[in-house]
PDB file of C-alpha atoms in Angstrom:
ATOM      1  CA  UNK P  30      -5.191   5.042 -33.929  1.00 45.00           C
ATOM      2  CA  UNK P  31      -2.615   2.198 -35.310  1.00 54.00           C
ATOM      3  CA  UNK P  32       0.846   2.509 -34.024  1.00 58.00           C
ATOM      4  CA  UNK P  33       3.482   2.475 -36.057  1.00 66.00           C
ATOM      5  CA  UNK P  34       6.931   1.124 -35.468  1.00 71.00           C
ATOM      6  CA  UNK P  35       9.022   3.909 -37.291  1.00 76.00           C
ATOM      7  CA  UNK P  36      12.249   3.101 -35.098  1.00 75.00           C
ATOM      8  CA  UNK P  37      13.313   0.417 -38.105  1.00 79.00           C
ATOM      9  CA  UNK P  38      13.672   3.313 -40.244  1.00 85.00           C
ATOM     10  CA  UNK P  39      15.984   5.858 -37.508  1.00 84.00           C
ATOM     11  CA  UNK P  40      19.721   4.561 -38.345  1.00 86.00           C
ATOM     12  CA  UNK P  41      19.076   4.604 -42.249  1.00 92.00           C
ATOM     13  CA  UNK P  42      17.535   8.152 -41.226  1.00 92.00           C
ATOM     14  CA  UNK P  43      20.360   9.024 -38.915  1.00 90.00           C
ATOM     15  CA  UNK P  44      23.282   8.379 -40.991  1.00 91.00           C
ATOM     16  CA  UNK P  45      22.146  10.301 -43.965  1.00 95.00           C
ATOM     17  CA  UNK P  46      22.718  13.124 -41.222  1.00 93.00           C
ATOM     18  CA  UNK P  47      25.523  11.848 -39.891  1.00 91.00           C
ATOM     19  CA  UNK P  48      26.929  11.721 -43.706  1.00 92.00           C
ATOM     20  CA  UNK P  49      26.716  15.993 -43.209  1.00 92.00           C
ATOM     21  CA  UNK P  50      29.497  15.383 -40.131  1.00 89.00           C
ATOM     22  CA  UNK P  51      32.147  14.509 -41.809  1.00 87.00           C
ATOM     23  CA  UNK P  52      33.399  18.076 -43.535  1.00 88.00           C
ATOM     24  CA  UNK P  53      33.062  19.176 -39.838  1.00 89.00           C
ATOM     25  CA  UNK P  54      35.643  16.735 -38.781  1.00 86.00           C
ATOM     26  CA  UNK P  55      38.012  16.623 -42.484  1.00 87.00           C
ATOM     27  CA  UNK P  56      38.263  20.478 -41.433  1.00 88.00           C
ATOM     28  CA  UNK P  57      39.018  20.326 -37.848  1.00 85.00           C
ATOM     29  CA  UNK P  58      42.108  20.996 -36.241  1.00 81.00           C
ATOM     30  CA  UNK P  59      41.363  18.918 -33.483  1.00 78.00           C
ATOM     31  CA  UNK P  60      40.672  14.646 -33.821  1.00 77.00           C
ATOM     32  CA  UNK P  61      37.370  14.204 -33.636  1.00 75.00           C
ATOM     33  CA  UNK P  62      36.368  10.220 -32.069  1.00 74.00           C
ATOM     34  CA  UNK P  63      32.249   9.456 -31.490  1.00 74.00           C
ATOM     35  CA  UNK P  64      29.742   7.084 -31.109  1.00 75.00           C
ATOM     36  CA  UNK P  65      26.230   7.261 -31.689  1.00 77.00           C
ATOM     37  CA  UNK P  66      24.105   4.936 -29.192  1.00 74.00           C
ATOM     38  CA  UNK P  67      20.003   4.070 -30.481  1.00 73.00           C
ATOM     39  CA  UNK P  68      17.835   3.433 -27.439  1.00 68.00           C
ATOM     40  CA  UNK P  69      14.338   2.234 -28.217  1.00 63.00           C
ATOM     41  CA  UNK P  70      11.722   3.634 -26.241  1.00 60.00           C
ATOM     42  CA  UNK P  71       7.818   3.849 -25.928  1.00 54.00           C
ATOM     43  CA  UNK P  72       7.175   7.570 -25.253  1.00 51.00           C
ATOM     44  CA  UNK P  73       6.415   9.265 -26.959  1.00 44.00           C
ATOM     45  CA  UNK P  74       9.750  11.542 -27.110  1.00 47.00           C
ATOM     46  CA  UNK P  75      13.083  12.281 -29.176  1.00 47.00           C
ATOM     47  CA  UNK P  76      15.938  13.405 -27.295  1.00 48.00           C
ATOM     48  CA  UNK P  77      19.873  13.249 -27.301  1.00 48.00           C
ATOM     49  CA  UNK P  78      21.850  13.477 -24.838  1.00 50.00           C
ATOM     50  CA  UNK P  79      25.637  14.395 -24.818  1.00 50.00           C
ATOM     51  CA  UNK P  80      27.428  12.053 -22.695  1.00 45.00           C
ATOM     52  CA  UNK P  81      30.760  13.165 -20.427  1.00 47.00           C
ATOM     53  CA  UNK P  82      29.685  16.716 -21.733  1.00 49.00           C
ATOM     54  CA  UNK P  83      30.896  18.886 -18.401  1.00 48.00           C
ATOM     55  CA  UNK P  84      34.435  17.939 -19.070  1.00 52.00           C
ATOM     56  CA  UNK P  85      34.185  19.790 -22.265  1.00 53.00           C
ATOM     57  CA  UNK P  86      32.766  22.380 -21.237  1.00 51.00           C
ATOM     58  CA  UNK P  87      36.337  23.817 -19.903  1.00 50.00           C
ATOM     59  CA  UNK P  88      38.556  27.018 -19.435  1.00 45.00           C
ATOM     60  CA  UNK P  89      39.671  28.498 -23.133  1.00 47.00           C
ATOM     61  CA  UNK P  90      42.939  28.472 -21.586  1.00 43.00           C
ATOM     62  CA  UNK P  91      42.259  24.481 -21.703  1.00 46.00           C
ATOM     63  CA  UNK P  92      42.673  22.971 -24.646  1.00 51.00           C
ATOM     64  CA  UNK P  93      42.128  19.746 -25.514  1.00 53.00           C
ATOM     65  CA  UNK P  94      43.279  18.115 -29.213  1.00 55.00           C
ATOM     66  CA  UNK P  95      40.468  14.904 -29.329  1.00 55.00           C
ATOM     67  CA  UNK P  96      37.507  15.664 -28.558  1.00 57.00           C
ATOM     68  CA  UNK P  97      35.718  11.889 -27.708  1.00 59.00           C
ATOM     69  CA  UNK P  98      32.149  11.728 -25.991  1.00 62.00           C
ATOM     70  CA  UNK P  99      28.588   9.904 -26.910  1.00 61.00           C
ATOM     71  CA  UNK P 100      25.505  10.801 -28.244  1.00 68.00           C
ATOM     72  CA  UNK P 101      23.203   8.663 -26.873  1.00 64.00           C
ATOM     73  CA  UNK P 102      19.691   9.051 -28.761  1.00 64.00           C
ATOM     74  CA  UNK P 103      16.175   8.123 -27.019  1.00 62.00           C
ATOM     75  CA  UNK P 104      14.074   7.327 -29.730  1.00 59.00           C
ATOM     76  CA  UNK P 105      10.551   5.996 -29.707  1.00 57.00           C
ATOM     77  CA  UNK P 106       8.333   3.287 -31.838  1.00 51.00           C
ATOM     78  CA  UNK P 107       6.100   5.724 -33.330  1.00 53.00           C
ATOM     79  CA  UNK P 108       5.375  10.107 -32.939  1.00 53.00           C
ATOM     80  CA  UNK P 109       5.240  13.054 -30.853  1.00 56.00           C
ATOM     81  CA  UNK P 110       1.666  13.529 -29.152  1.00 58.00           C
ATOM     82  CA  UNK P 111      -0.987  15.531 -30.919  1.00 62.00           C
ATOM     83  CA  UNK P 112      -0.824  18.875 -29.342  1.00 63.00           C
ATOM     84  CA  UNK P 113       3.331  19.399 -30.880  1.00 77.00           C
ATOM     85  CA  UNK P 114       2.346  18.082 -33.584  1.00 81.00           C
ATOM     86  CA  UNK P 115      -0.071  20.250 -34.312  1.00 86.00           C
ATOM     87  CA  UNK P 116       2.238  23.106 -34.113  1.00 88.00           C
ATOM     88  CA  UNK P 117       5.109  21.584 -35.732  1.00 89.00           C
ATOM     89  CA  UNK P 118       3.235  20.903 -38.209  1.00 90.00           C
ATOM     90  CA  UNK P 119       2.496  24.921 -38.488  1.00 92.00           C
ATOM     91  CA  UNK P 120       5.743  25.596 -37.573  1.00 93.00           C
ATOM     92  CA  UNK P 121       7.088  24.105 -40.763  1.00 94.00           C
ATOM     93  CA  UNK P 122       5.059  25.439 -42.982  1.00 94.00           C
ATOM     94  CA  UNK P 123       5.524  28.848 -41.905  1.00 93.00           C
ATOM     95  CA  UNK P 124       8.990  29.078 -41.100  1.00 94.00           C
ATOM     96  CA  UNK P 125      10.541  26.777 -43.488  1.00 95.00           C
ATOM     97  CA  UNK P 126       7.845  26.489 -46.696  1.00 94.00           C
ATOM     98  CA  UNK P 127       7.184  22.651 -45.237  1.00 92.00           C
ATOM     99  CA  UNK P 128       4.382  21.164 -46.300  1.00 92.00           C
ATOM    100  CA  UNK P 129       3.990  18.399 -44.734  1.00 89.00           C
ATOM    101  CA  UNK P 130       0.665  16.995 -46.314  1.00 91.00           C
ATOM    102  CA  UNK P 131       2.020  17.291 -49.512  1.00 91.00           C
ATOM    103  CA  UNK P 132       4.631  14.157 -49.043  1.00 88.00           C
ATOM    104  CA  UNK P 133       1.150  11.932 -49.276  1.00 88.00           C
ATOM    105  CA  UNK P 134       1.928  12.476 -53.338  1.00 88.00           C
ATOM    106  CA  UNK P 135       5.431  10.337 -52.085  1.00 87.00           C
ATOM    107  CA  UNK P 136       3.519   8.058 -50.122  1.00 87.00           C
ATOM    108  CA  UNK P 137       4.888   9.010 -46.692  1.00 87.00           C
ATOM    109  CA  UNK P 138       2.061  10.625 -43.983  1.00 85.00           C
ATOM    110  CA  UNK P 139       2.691  13.007 -41.901  1.00 86.00           C
ATOM    111  CA  UNK P 140       4.100  11.169 -39.067  1.00 85.00           C
ATOM    112  CA  UNK P 141       6.493   9.722 -41.497  1.00 88.00           C
ATOM    113  CA  UNK P 142       7.471  13.045 -41.972  1.00 91.00           C
ATOM    114  CA  UNK P 143       7.800  14.371 -38.645  1.00 89.00           C
ATOM    115  CA  UNK P 144       9.674  11.269 -37.793  1.00 87.00           C
ATOM    116  CA  UNK P 145      12.341  11.627 -40.028  1.00 91.00           C
ATOM    117  CA  UNK P 146      12.574  15.541 -39.213  1.00 92.00           C
ATOM    118  CA  UNK P 147      12.932  14.874 -35.559  1.00 88.00           C
ATOM    119  CA  UNK P 148      15.823  12.403 -36.040  1.00 88.00           C
ATOM    120  CA  UNK P 149      17.613  14.885 -38.343  1.00 93.00           C
ATOM    121  CA  UNK P 150      17.328  17.184 -35.830  1.00 91.00           C
ATOM    122  CA  UNK P 151      19.321  15.788 -32.645  1.00 87.00           C
ATOM    123  CA  UNK P 152      21.435  15.234 -35.997  1.00 90.00           C
ATOM    124  CA  UNK P 153      21.834  18.362 -36.220  1.00 93.00           C
ATOM    125  CA  UNK P 154      22.542  19.378 -32.047  1.00 88.00           C
ATOM    126  CA  UNK P 155      25.833  16.500 -33.464  1.00 86.00           C
ATOM    127  CA  UNK P 156      26.639  18.871 -36.014  1.00 91.00           C
ATOM    128  CA  UNK P 157      26.144  21.875 -33.604  1.00 91.00           C
ATOM    129  CA  UNK P 158      28.746  20.624 -30.946  1.00 86.00           C
ATOM    130  CA  UNK P 159      31.273  18.807 -33.677  1.00 86.00           C
ATOM    131  CA  UNK P 160      31.329  22.540 -35.250  1.00 90.00           C
ATOM    132  CA  UNK P 161      31.168  24.630 -32.099  1.00 89.00           C
ATOM    133  CA  UNK P 162      34.860  22.128 -30.430  1.00 83.00           C
ATOM    134  CA  UNK P 163      36.236  22.317 -33.929  1.00 85.00           C
ATOM    135  CA  UNK P 164      36.195  26.295 -33.979  1.00 85.00           C
ATOM    136  CA  UNK P 165      36.449  27.451 -30.386  1.00 82.00           C
ATOM    137  CA  UNK P 166      38.435  23.904 -29.205  1.00 78.00           C
ATOM    138  CA  UNK P 167      36.299  23.544 -26.055  1.00 76.00           C
ATOM    139  CA  UNK P 168      32.151  23.903 -25.839  1.00 79.00           C
ATOM    140  CA  UNK P 169      31.738  27.281 -25.703  1.00 83.00           C
ATOM    141  CA  UNK P 170      28.726  27.769 -28.004  1.00 87.00           C
ATOM    142  CA  UNK P 171      27.151  24.618 -25.900  1.00 83.00           C
ATOM    143  CA  UNK P 172      28.356  26.583 -22.833  1.00 82.00           C
ATOM    144  CA  UNK P 173      25.959  29.555 -23.731  1.00 87.00           C
ATOM    145  CA  UNK P 174      23.402  27.392 -25.389  1.00 89.00           C
ATOM    146  CA  UNK P 175      22.968  25.821 -22.409  1.00 86.00           C
ATOM    147  CA  UNK P 176      22.639  29.045 -20.476  1.00 88.00           C
ATOM    148  CA  UNK P 177      19.957  30.586 -22.433  1.00 92.00           C
ATOM    149  CA  UNK P 178      18.607  26.533 -22.175  1.00 88.00           C
ATOM    150  CA  UNK P 179      17.981  27.744 -18.230  1.00 89.00           C
ATOM    151  CA  UNK P 180      17.214  30.663 -19.040  1.00 89.00           C
ATOM    152  CA  UNK P 181      14.362  29.623 -20.861  1.00 89.00           C
ATOM    153  CA  UNK P 182      12.984  26.900 -18.162  1.00 87.00           C
ATOM    154  CA  UNK P 183      12.625  30.078 -15.254  1.00 88.00           C
ATOM    155  CA  UNK P 184      10.810  31.839 -17.614  1.00 85.00           C
ATOM    156  CA  UNK P 185       8.491  29.061 -18.899  1.00 82.00           C
ATOM    157  CA  UNK P 186       7.592  28.355 -15.336  1.00 81.00           C
ATOM    158  CA  UNK P 187       5.531  32.109 -15.492  1.00 79.00           C
ATOM    159  CA  UNK P 188       1.860  30.598 -15.459  1.00 78.00           C
ATOM    160  CA  UNK P 189       0.178  33.091 -17.669  1.00 82.00           C
ATOM    161  CA  UNK P 190       2.046  32.407 -20.147  1.00 79.00           C
ATOM    162  CA  UNK P 191       0.222  30.360 -23.287  1.00 86.00           C
ATOM    163  CA  UNK P 192       1.531  27.188 -24.641  1.00 85.00           C
ATOM    164  CA  UNK P 193       1.969  28.768 -28.077  1.00 87.00           C
ATOM    165  CA  UNK P 194       4.809  31.567 -26.730  1.00 87.00           C
ATOM    166  CA  UNK P 195       6.381  28.766 -25.284  1.00 88.00           C
ATOM    167  CA  UNK P 196       6.286  26.725 -27.976  1.00 89.00           C
ATOM    168  CA  UNK P 197       7.523  29.651 -30.433  1.00 90.00           C
ATOM    169  CA  UNK P 198      10.215  30.655 -28.102  1.00 91.00           C
ATOM    170  CA  UNK P 199      11.540  27.168 -27.636  1.00 91.00           C
ATOM    171  CA  UNK P 200      12.148  27.169 -31.065  1.00 93.00           C
ATOM    172  CA  UNK P 201      13.988  30.146 -31.621  1.00 93.00           C
ATOM    173  CA  UNK P 202      16.101  29.155 -29.256  1.00 94.00           C
ATOM    174  CA  UNK P 203      19.898  28.859 -30.724  1.00 94.00           C
ATOM    175  CA  UNK P 204      20.446  25.164 -30.537  1.00 92.00           C
ATOM    176  CA  UNK P 205      16.811  24.452 -30.844  1.00 94.00           C
ATOM    177  CA  UNK P 206      16.763  26.918 -34.357  1.00 96.00           C
ATOM    178  CA  UNK P 207      20.150  25.337 -35.088  1.00 96.00           C
ATOM    179  CA  UNK P 208      18.751  21.602 -35.619  1.00 95.00           C
ATOM    180  CA  UNK P 209      15.883  22.792 -37.322  1.00 96.00           C
ATOM    181  CA  UNK P 210      18.212  24.042 -39.811  1.00 97.00           C
ATOM    182  CA  UNK P 211      20.090  21.174 -40.267  1.00 97.00           C
ATOM    183  CA  UNK P 212      17.127  19.449 -40.225  1.00 96.00           C
ATOM    184  CA  UNK P 213      15.528  20.397 -43.110  1.00 97.00           C
ATOM    185  CA  UNK P 214      18.105  21.327 -44.869  1.00 97.00           C
ATOM    186  CA  UNK P 215      19.483  17.459 -44.864  1.00 97.00           C
ATOM    187  CA  UNK P 216      15.456  16.774 -45.525  1.00 96.00           C
ATOM    188  CA  UNK P 217      15.866  18.539 -48.797  1.00 96.00           C
ATOM    189  CA  UNK P 218      19.103  17.603 -49.597  1.00 96.00           C
ATOM    190  CA  UNK P 219      18.383  13.832 -49.530  1.00 96.00           C
ATOM    191  CA  UNK P 220      14.598  14.001 -49.793  1.00 94.00           C
ATOM    192  CA  UNK P 221      14.831  11.135 -52.844  1.00 94.00           C
ATOM    193  CA  UNK P 222      17.081   9.565 -50.491  1.00 95.00           C
ATOM    194  CA  UNK P 223      14.652   9.119 -47.552  1.00 95.00           C
ATOM    195  CA  UNK P 224      11.778   8.130 -49.398  1.00 93.00           C
ATOM    196  CA  UNK P 225      12.976   5.563 -50.316  1.00 93.00           C
ATOM    197  CA  UNK P 226      13.566   4.855 -46.868  1.00 92.00           C
ATOM    198  CA  UNK P 227       9.683   4.621 -45.751  1.00 86.00           C
ATOM    199  CA  UNK P 228       8.787   3.243 -49.273  1.00 86.00           C
TER     200      UNK P 228
END
């Protein structure tokens, strides 16, 4: 199978997603100051890390007027592994009525669409974190999400849990569902712009 370096599209796709964050920043009583760093990786993974987050998960009594952090994107050059790909194709169709195969009509392959959605998903995490801080003055929901995620990790170690069950439970985690909703909404809203990036 041909390996295509889609990372050249990453910056433009992320910029579209970050455009959706402007409203959060403009309506916040807190100053928002953050950077996004892109890191290319040959691994089949996408993830975003929020650096220096622990000092923002503070007691409600301590409210900072400045949110300053770095979001680090680790992006691969190609796509997802085959097992996750099939599960994601079904997931997007059943939960969001998004037929990834129909994108061929716009000269976009399934891998292209999944790449765009994966990047927008990570921007969705940024959107959730900034909304959380803007609303609460500290990372209240992020801390709750972290606890929910740790519980998921522990229970997913049960040997009798199938891949599909783990996949479904993971996608229903609050932080993941939020990011999925965000990615699909932005993908549909800026569909023409995203098509132009790939063509």
